[in-house]
Amino acid sequence: MNVDEKLNDPAFFSHGDFYQLFDTMRRDSPVHWTSSPDGRGYWSIFRHADLKRILNEPELFSSEREGVMPAVDPAMAEVAKDAMGVGENVLTIDPPRHGPVRKVMSPPFLPKALADSEIRVKSLVGKIFDQLPASGEIDLVSDLAVKIPMAVICEILNLPEEDWDEMLSWGKMAIGGSDPEYQRGTAAETVAYGYRLLYEYGLKQHAARQGCPHSDPITQLSNAQINGGPLKPSEVAHNSVQLMLAGFETTRNAFSGGVLALLQNPAQMALLREDPKRLRLAAEEFVRWSDPVISLMRVATKDTEIGAQKITAGQRLMLWFPSANRDEAVFDEPYKFDITRHPNLHLGFGAGPHFCLGGPLAKIEIRIAMEELLERYEGIEITGPVERIQSSFVGGLKHLPVRLIARQEAA
Ligand code: HEM
């Protein structure tokens, strides 16, 4: 496989050594024209400084022209725009409309509200741990990592627990449509189906919440006025889907990826056990290390340059986050998993106006879940093959089989 074929292939991100490829590209071709199956090609961007600049210039690098999903084959490009609600979902709205839409859904994710909700998060996380065996084998991804962010985001969005399993299966199809384990038909059909089911669920929530006094973000979106008018039902539904998916599909990867890194680096695990207060910094390193978002797309709105490379209006740019997060120009020893890393200037949560709305919440979830894991279990051992999702969009671990050894038993 040549470089371009690798970058276009979601399966490469489940088994290939993409970090090694990115190291070479940062050095030899940091702004790389990449041919793609849809015949249009795109610029692959690998350096931290270039990603940061593009993320901070939304007027020049649009999220709204074609959306942000890395859809580079014709079938996927066809579904991506509709599925994600390009132009209606906050992630894919450019300024100036972007700010007001983001503001409506922001309150529960702001520092004051988060400080108040920590006790609630702790209790939700505790309940999920209570369902685990005192000692024994689990899949740390499906039995733990996926459940924590699901419980938390559903509490914030006021969605009932009986819907979790369905939402999870829709989310797997929407995000992991290229992975044979989740497929229903082709990759594009699977993504379209997953998003459609989530969207219909979002529409139902909108209908049920119009005129309601509640403060959750879906109710707020359902009753908001922006520029003198309400949001369309489709806008409310697409933003609800964004909150659900962003809420539960990314944090799970940062948490499970962080646990795996600790198991592979016993000295770092020992540091954390010695002083769990280190989790505040460690949560950032979990995100840098695990790279839950692998790539996002932008479209140039005018002719411009990146470095010495000319970019033409209308051309697509693919931002490769794992590459930026291992850029030796920014990180000392980028391949050292270091829970004390400070400052940690990773781009895992993005940058600029679309900077992750849920980043602070995700870090609280990771910290509380990790505290609980360390408190309850003296030992954690990997017992089987670790598998990654086949995705070049949002990626991470699909299975992490481990044996848990309860604290008192080890004592
Ligand atoms: C470790 C976990 C997470 C990671 C790595 C992550 C990553 C990201 C990234 C990279 C972006 C920027 C997208 C862009 O520039 O196009 C983003 C945006 C966003 N994230 Fe997260 N995210 C995480 C958790 C969450 C959580 C828990 C929520 C809660 C709902 C959330 C909600 C959002 C929303 C609403 C946006 C769009 C913001 C906007 O367009 O203004 N994320 N996230």
XYZ file of C-alpha atoms and ligand atoms in Angstrom:
454
model
C 0.000 0.000 0.000
C 1.339 3.471 -0.777
C 0.970 6.441 1.603
C -2.248 7.748 0.053
C -3.921 4.345 0.096
C -3.040 4.014 3.772
C -4.454 7.447 4.651
C -7.689 6.625 2.798
C -8.153 3.256 4.476
C -9.991 3.171 7.854
C -8.597 -0.323 8.461
C -5.045 1.082 8.483
C -5.973 2.912 11.688
C -6.902 -0.327 13.426
C -3.671 -2.190 12.829
C -1.167 -0.154 10.841
C 1.535 1.821 12.513
C 0.058 5.180 11.648
C 2.279 7.022 14.118
C 5.345 5.870 12.218
C 3.833 7.018 8.933
C 2.933 10.399 10.444
C 6.520 10.852 11.741
C 7.829 10.400 8.216
C 5.225 12.736 6.722
C 5.880 15.535 9.239
C 9.517 15.390 8.235
C 9.275 14.823 4.462
C 5.905 16.119 3.276
C 4.035 17.994 6.032
C 1.450 19.396 3.600
C 0.866 16.431 1.359
C -1.426 16.213 -1.665
C -3.300 12.951 -1.171
C -5.185 11.303 -4.008
C -8.536 9.849 -2.953
C -11.050 7.313 -4.293
C -13.544 10.110 -5.116
C -10.984 11.535 -7.564
C -10.852 14.964 -5.889
C -7.841 14.557 -3.643
C -7.141 16.580 -0.506
C -4.285 18.134 1.430
C -3.112 16.055 4.390
C -1.841 18.287 7.180
C 0.532 16.775 9.721
C 2.265 19.481 11.759
C 0.941 20.802 15.066
C 1.509 24.449 14.060
C -0.422 24.016 10.800
C -3.370 22.254 12.459
C -3.499 24.936 15.124
C -3.533 27.708 12.553
C -6.265 26.074 10.424
C -8.463 25.405 13.462
C -8.122 29.050 14.472
C -9.072 30.509 11.100
C -12.642 29.357 10.404
C -13.271 32.121 7.834
C -10.480 30.741 5.670
C -10.922 27.060 6.517
C -14.616 26.218 6.626
C -16.367 23.470 8.569
C -19.643 24.280 6.824
C -18.839 23.958 3.110
C -18.662 20.160 3.213
C -18.679 19.222 6.890
C -15.804 17.798 8.893
C -16.181 14.048 8.447
C -13.266 12.531 6.522
C -15.383 11.253 3.633
C -13.056 10.592 0.727
C -14.860 7.943 -1.281
C -17.931 8.821 -3.363
C -20.450 6.729 -1.402
C -19.350 8.096 1.965
C -19.194 11.686 0.680
C -22.803 11.284 -0.424
C -24.060 10.299 3.031
C -21.688 12.385 5.169
C -23.294 15.773 4.504
C -26.852 14.659 5.208
C -25.955 12.356 8.058
C -24.090 15.002 10.019
C -26.516 17.803 9.184
C -23.884 20.032 7.615
C -24.755 23.686 8.209
C -27.188 22.790 10.996
C -25.039 20.911 13.506
C -22.841 23.263 15.605
C -19.739 21.329 14.570
C -20.435 22.207 10.945
C -21.618 25.816 11.212
C -19.177 28.632 10.452
C -19.155 32.003 12.223
C -21.090 34.201 12.684
C -24.042 31.816 13.250
C -21.835 29.272 15.022
C -21.411 31.302 18.250
C -25.106 31.807 19.096
C -25.966 28.146 18.426
C -23.063 26.981 20.622
C -24.136 29.377 23.378
C -27.625 27.853 23.641
C -26.264 24.391 24.395
C -23.297 25.474 26.538
C -24.534 26.054 30.131
C -24.096 22.525 31.572
C -20.560 22.343 30.167
C -19.301 25.579 31.721
C -16.998 25.491 34.798
C -19.534 26.531 37.446
C -22.124 23.936 36.369
C -19.434 21.270 36.106
C -18.147 21.964 39.603
C -21.711 21.490 40.874
C -22.194 18.250 38.947
C -19.027 16.459 40.125
C -20.811 14.687 42.978
C -23.487 13.458 40.592
C -20.836 12.185 38.147
C -19.144 10.352 41.018
C -22.376 8.673 41.980
C -23.153 7.621 38.363
C -19.630 6.251 37.933
C -19.869 4.426 41.278
C -23.083 2.682 40.176
C -21.428 1.403 37.008
C -18.483 0.051 39.014
C -20.938 -1.629 41.399
C -22.129 -3.790 38.486
C -18.625 -5.163 37.868
C -17.388 -8.357 39.509
C -15.317 -7.828 42.680
C -12.609 -9.779 40.902
C -12.661 -11.388 37.474
C -12.500 -10.838 33.758
C -14.250 -8.022 31.927
C -13.959 -6.200 28.632
C -12.854 -2.836 29.947
C -14.308 -1.147 26.860
C -17.821 -2.588 26.676
C -18.320 -3.275 30.402
C -16.947 0.007 31.671
C -15.508 2.632 29.292
C -18.606 2.996 27.090
C -21.014 3.076 30.025
C -19.499 5.953 31.970
C -19.818 8.738 29.366
C -23.184 7.338 28.305
C -24.550 7.636 31.854
C -23.161 11.139 32.261
C -24.309 12.614 28.947
C -27.768 11.041 29.292
C -28.111 12.596 32.731
C -27.169 16.006 31.284
C -29.472 15.623 28.286
C -32.243 14.112 30.398
C -32.486 10.878 28.374
C -33.745 7.652 29.988
C -31.516 4.714 30.882
C -33.710 2.252 28.967
C -32.566 3.933 25.717
C -28.807 3.523 26.361
C -28.344 0.191 24.584
C -30.068 1.343 21.420
C -28.212 4.650 21.403
C -24.955 2.820 21.810
C -25.646 0.522 18.864
C -26.687 3.497 16.683
C -23.517 5.350 17.724
C -21.325 2.368 16.826
C -22.807 2.337 13.314
C -22.579 6.125 12.880
C -18.951 6.351 13.939
C -17.622 2.865 13.218
C -19.399 2.170 9.915
C -16.146 0.996 8.335
C -15.633 -1.662 10.998
C -16.953 -5.123 9.975
C -18.069 -5.759 13.575
C -20.625 -2.942 13.339
C -21.541 -3.081 9.656
C -25.029 -3.374 8.223
C -24.385 -3.318 4.478
C -21.592 -1.125 3.155
C -19.661 1.347 5.298
C -21.640 4.266 3.849
C -24.991 2.498 4.391
C -24.031 1.710 7.973
C -23.036 5.303 8.743
C -26.232 6.617 7.122
C -28.374 4.145 9.082
C -26.733 4.877 12.439
C -27.062 8.638 12.010
C -30.658 8.328 10.753
C -31.766 6.409 13.848
C -30.037 8.938 16.119
C -31.567 11.815 14.148
C -35.100 10.389 14.412
C -34.573 9.988 18.141
C -33.415 13.638 18.282
C -36.554 14.745 16.397
C -38.746 12.924 18.928
C -36.937 14.618 21.789
C -37.486 17.999 20.144
C -41.211 17.387 19.704
C -41.568 16.310 23.335
C -39.674 19.282 24.768
C -41.192 22.257 22.971
C -42.701 24.613 25.499
C -41.099 22.748 28.428
C -39.345 24.737 31.158
C -36.362 22.369 31.641
C -32.776 23.578 31.467
C -31.173 20.636 29.648
C -29.506 21.487 26.309
C -32.083 19.692 24.097
C -34.959 21.593 25.747
C -32.979 24.816 25.467
C -32.377 24.212 21.750
C -36.047 23.322 21.263
C -37.180 26.639 22.707
C -34.352 28.998 21.741
C -34.640 32.069 19.531
C -31.624 32.879 17.380
C -31.693 36.039 15.270
C -35.372 36.439 16.094
C -36.502 32.933 15.102
C -36.655 29.396 16.516
C -34.294 26.660 15.396
C -35.760 24.308 12.806
C -36.663 20.819 14.112
C -33.849 19.411 11.951
C -31.355 21.802 13.598
C -32.429 20.728 17.078
C -32.234 17.064 16.075
C -28.767 17.340 14.483
C -27.384 19.213 17.480
C -28.881 16.665 19.841
C -27.159 13.911 17.867
C -23.893 15.864 18.054
C -24.185 16.145 21.843
C -25.018 12.464 22.232
C -22.269 11.178 19.937
C -19.597 13.611 21.097
C -20.649 12.838 24.651
C -20.275 9.090 24.535
C -18.094 8.122 21.542
C -14.885 10.005 22.378
C -14.430 9.967 26.162
C -14.605 6.167 26.186
C -11.564 6.072 23.889
C -9.540 8.477 26.007
C -10.314 6.523 29.179
C -9.683 3.032 27.775
C -6.610 4.251 25.862
C -5.267 5.806 29.059
C -5.819 2.615 31.061
C -4.038 0.592 28.382
C -1.104 3.039 28.414
C -0.852 2.721 32.205
C -0.860 -1.079 31.977
C 1.925 -0.879 29.413
C 3.891 1.632 31.544
C 3.910 0.250 35.119
C 6.112 3.096 36.398
C 3.433 5.609 35.373
C 0.757 3.452 37.022
C 2.852 3.424 40.201
C 3.115 7.229 40.111
C -0.648 7.490 39.876
C -1.287 5.007 42.678
C 1.206 6.874 44.836
C -0.710 10.131 44.389
C -4.094 10.023 42.599
C -4.121 13.838 42.594
C -1.849 13.457 39.588
C -5.000 12.515 37.666
C -5.708 16.142 36.799
C -2.624 16.301 34.601
C -2.855 12.633 33.664
C -6.293 13.130 32.067
C -4.703 15.505 29.535
C -2.031 12.943 28.735
C -4.721 10.254 28.291
C -6.241 12.450 25.562
C -2.922 13.307 23.893
C -1.830 9.692 23.975
C -5.041 8.013 22.826
C -6.076 10.533 20.129
C -9.829 9.827 20.129
C -10.281 12.142 17.140
C -8.030 10.936 14.341
C -8.930 13.320 11.528
C -11.238 16.205 10.706
C -11.770 17.977 7.433
C -11.894 21.641 6.454
C -12.422 23.343 3.065
C -10.406 26.393 1.964
C -12.722 29.322 1.221
C -10.033 31.387 -0.603
C -6.684 30.804 -2.227
C -4.065 30.725 0.511
C -0.787 29.143 1.578
C 0.286 26.751 4.279
C 4.028 26.961 4.708
C 5.258 27.309 1.149
C 2.390 25.266 -0.255
C -0.308 27.006 -2.285
C -3.863 25.947 -1.435
C -6.681 26.747 -3.859
C -10.182 27.828 -2.831
C -12.487 24.810 -2.656
C -9.741 22.300 -1.872
C -10.171 20.024 1.126
C -7.715 19.731 3.993
C -7.513 16.717 6.298
C -6.137 17.480 9.746
C -4.345 14.480 11.277
C -4.573 14.888 15.062
C -2.383 11.939 16.154
C 0.406 13.464 14.079
C 0.072 16.892 15.713
C 0.007 15.245 19.141
C 3.359 13.519 18.552
C 5.024 16.530 16.905
C 8.577 16.755 18.227
C 8.542 20.513 17.568
C 6.053 20.872 20.444
C 6.463 17.855 22.726
C 9.654 16.709 24.475
C 9.917 12.961 24.051
C 6.554 12.746 22.265
C 6.547 8.956 22.479
C 6.889 8.957 26.249
C 3.542 8.433 27.977
C 4.079 10.878 30.825
C 1.226 11.543 33.240
C 3.118 14.506 34.694
C 3.578 16.234 31.314
C 3.179 19.970 31.771
C 2.458 22.027 29.801
C 0.599 19.594 27.588
C -0.279 21.510 24.444
C -2.077 18.658 22.681
C -4.801 19.385 20.140
C -6.952 16.424 21.163
C -9.867 18.721 21.946
C -9.262 20.882 18.873
C -8.627 24.632 19.012
C -10.316 27.874 17.984
C -14.078 28.496 17.959
C -15.004 24.801 17.621
C -12.798 23.836 20.600
C -14.494 20.884 22.269
C -17.470 22.035 24.297
C -17.305 18.898 26.450
C -13.540 18.819 27.080
C -13.710 19.850 30.758
C -16.548 17.364 31.332
C -14.576 14.575 29.640
C -11.604 15.261 31.920
C -13.801 15.079 35.021
C -15.234 11.759 33.833
C -11.777 10.343 33.132
C -10.448 11.476 36.504
C -13.369 10.125 38.531
C -13.464 6.822 36.622
C -9.729 6.339 37.089
C -9.903 7.215 40.806
C -12.602 4.591 41.221
C -10.622 1.975 39.281
C -7.507 2.515 41.405
C -9.483 2.582 44.620
C -11.380 -0.642 43.959
C -8.734 -2.719 42.217
C -5.222 -3.541 43.323
C -4.365 -5.320 40.110
C -5.406 -5.082 36.458
C -3.967 -7.496 33.898
C -4.515 -7.725 30.151
C -5.893 -11.178 29.355
C -6.490 -11.204 25.596
C -6.012 -9.399 22.307
C -6.477 -5.626 22.366
C -8.461 -4.462 19.321
C -8.898 -1.017 17.782
C -11.932 0.237 15.851
C -11.496 0.490 12.072
C -11.966 4.230 11.693
C -9.949 7.219 10.562
C -12.486 9.631 12.100
C -13.112 8.879 15.775
C -11.012 5.940 16.841
C -9.712 3.979 19.765
C -10.128 0.656 21.490
C -12.960 -1.707 20.646
C -11.958 -4.476 23.065
C -9.622 -4.482 26.062
C -10.013 -7.778 27.938
C -8.637 -7.508 31.462
C -8.659 -9.364 34.773
C -9.501 -7.194 37.753
C -8.145 -8.088 41.171
C -10.051 -6.494 44.024
C -8.086 -4.562 46.607
C -8.906 -6.643 49.675
C -8.315 -9.937 47.794
C -4.798 -8.854 46.803
C -4.173 -7.733 50.385
C -11.927 12.863 25.386
C -13.095 13.207 24.912
C -13.315 14.177 23.776
C -12.504 14.499 22.730
C -11.121 13.963 22.418
C -13.219 15.481 21.923
C -12.702 16.093 20.795
C -13.306 17.146 20.119
C -12.702 17.900 19.043
C -11.331 17.629 18.438
C -13.585 18.852 18.664
C -13.351 19.936 17.606
C -14.034 19.652 16.303
C -13.680 20.615 15.192
O -12.845 21.504 15.374
O -14.216 20.440 14.097
C -14.765 18.699 19.488
C -15.900 19.459 19.385
C -17.032 19.233 20.142
N -17.175 18.389 21.216
Fe -15.776 17.137 21.925
N -14.447 15.709 22.499
C -14.543 14.946 23.636
C -15.602 14.887 24.523
C -16.771 15.583 24.385
C -17.876 15.515 25.298
C -17.940 14.674 26.574
C -18.830 16.327 24.794
C -20.154 16.551 25.467
C -21.251 16.751 24.877
C -18.317 16.944 23.587
C -18.996 17.847 22.775
C -18.446 18.508 21.703
C -19.181 19.471 20.903
C -20.626 19.900 21.095
C -18.299 19.934 19.930
C -18.577 20.954 18.831
C -18.159 22.314 19.320
C -18.310 23.389 18.275
O -18.389 23.097 17.085
O -18.347 24.555 18.677
N -17.064 16.466 23.374
N -14.561 17.665 20.386
